[in-house]
Amino acid sequence: MIEFTLAGWDWVVIALYLVFIMGIGQVFKNINSDASDFFRGGGNMLWWIAGMSAIVASISAWSFTAAAAKVYQTGFLLPGIWWIAGGIAVPVLWFIAPRFRQMRVITSLEAVYKRFGLASEQMYVYLVMPMSLFWGGVGLNAVAVFFASALSIDTNTTIIGMTTIVTVMSLFGGQWAVAASDFVQGLLMFLTVLVVVYFSVNLPEIGGVSNLHNVLPDRHFDFTVNTRPVVLLLWVAVTLLTLTLISIDLNGEGFKYLVAKDGKQVRKMVIMMAVIIVIIPLKSIMQLPAICAAVVYPDMTAVFPDMKVPAEGAFLAMAFKTLPQGMMGLLICGIFAAAMSSMDTAVNRNAGYFVRNVYLKYINKDSSGEQQLLVGRIFTVVFGLIIILIAIAFNKLREMNLFDIFQVLNGMILMPLMIPVILGILYKKTPSWSAWSTVLVGLITGAFAKMLYSDELALKILSETAPLNAAEQADIQYIFITIIVFVVSVSWFFMTSIFYKKSSPEFIQQVDVFFEDMARPIDHDLEDVKHQDGMQYKMLGFMCLVFGGFILLGMLIPNELSGRLCFLFVGGVIFSIGLMLYRKYLKSTKDEV
């Protein structure tokens, strides 16, 4: 077994980072004047803040654990799929994402109400809220268990500590603090990971990018080594479909487009996504260390014998091998940041659901903006506590690896929840009950598909005789459930259009207005759009200057020249971005004068 321990300087870096993150909520405390500010930043965010927040939320700590394990085992397959999925999602989002902002809603479930009515909205409230909290708890658990096994950090202490930090930040700063922390921490995560990537591919065992094809296992290039071609093709097709739908799901990643200032800002967010995920592409490049780990550490069980799925430590093992002291602490902060992004979104978004879709409808219909803000803060704490309980409980129930868990749940539960929301904003001639009934039919179908599935049935459908291996069993179950749920749910949704003409005149008019709103651009002069561009440049510029300056001080840590240059690179880029943003703020104040 190889011992992995953090140096004293790493702990200093982590401690100072946590102080910085805790302060973000206080920075934005006085900006929140009503529910719109607290839950969606008033719908006034500029593209570069909202865009980075959306990208970071799509990555999560799962990328460093479960996804890293999949990449360790299958090489370039998953990074390639992410790249292709991004290429598919970008043109779709270019068309559909501005419509999200033009719905003129504070929460995504208010859009469900406008499109489908009260029954569907309430069904989504009591399904989406628990699912969002569950995913937040699972993501938190993944990081806590990961660090407990790899770094001997107590699991429950990590869970409680991280959730407390996220809750306090969201409690005071709301969506502004969430997006601002995502921006700064996203920069930290990407830059620190690029340092790990550079050192990993240049290890003597690897010999540079150009030598990867000579040293990596065959399975990293020939994806049929451990999976028969028909299973591979089906898995790729279903995964691309799922990832594309997730990216345009208003209750999922699509929520981030509600916070942008207008449709033009939304399209700039899409361009930002195209650059970071497709053109560069950073999300795929991030997995190179896990790929290299297959050469450096061919037996991950010997490296992390206490982990339930040792391959989930592939990325961390490479980081420990390559990073200088202090920089490892920054990477830990980056992984925390990825986990926090999904948690703070879950906490803040669910508080918004409760206030706008439950409290305002059933408890206090005449509540003021200040009252909604207070209730939102109270339930931010409540939902933070619930996430802690879910994260602690989940570890006792976990038997599969996280990647397989996410696959099965996406097919059974997430798919039927996504389909009505996505189709409902593209096609309007369905009755009010089309959404809730599609969800119900999809969930029942998923449950039956899970019970019906067997390896014998899968082999019969595929006309294969050779037994399925462990990887194929997990993949085929995911394929089987997802395809059946997708086909049945889509068919049911469009089938309900037969009854559209029987809808009440009030409902038909409501849907017509909803579609007219989506097609009508935001008018800054006539609508409630605050002019907060200068504030955003000032706040984020100042935060990046402080955080970048703090990282630059890491050059004083007694490392070799290469180690000091790591801090110069990471801190220098963040500091330069802060300088650019702050100068933009100063220029805007001069222009106003």
XYZ file of C-alpha atoms in Angstrom, residues 184-196 323 327 330-331 544 547-552 555 563-577:
40
model
C -13.574 31.771 -8.843
C -13.446 28.109 -7.842
C -13.987 27.036 -11.453
C -10.874 28.966 -12.458
C -8.978 27.316 -9.597
C -10.208 23.845 -10.529
C -9.388 24.082 -14.238
C -5.946 25.652 -13.736
C -4.863 23.260 -10.975
C -6.067 20.257 -12.963
C -4.096 21.475 -15.996
C -0.966 21.412 -13.803
C -1.716 17.776 -12.892
C 2.273 17.955 -7.463
C -0.275 22.670 -4.733
C -5.053 23.656 -3.953
C -6.192 20.583 -5.881
C -10.042 37.178 -8.167
C -7.643 34.869 -4.364
C -5.010 35.123 -7.103
C -2.742 37.109 -4.795
C -3.170 34.490 -2.073
C -2.143 31.724 -4.513
C 0.850 33.735 -5.739
C 5.665 30.761 -4.550
C 6.815 23.867 -7.996
C 7.064 27.635 -7.604
C 6.170 28.079 -11.267
C 2.970 26.087 -10.651
C 1.812 28.712 -8.168
C 2.890 31.470 -10.560
C 0.780 29.933 -13.327
C -2.387 29.309 -11.296
C -2.224 32.468 -9.186
C -1.008 34.625 -12.067
C -3.902 33.680 -14.358
C -6.543 34.251 -11.660
C -4.925 37.541 -10.587
C -4.740 38.722 -14.225
C -8.420 37.921 -14.781
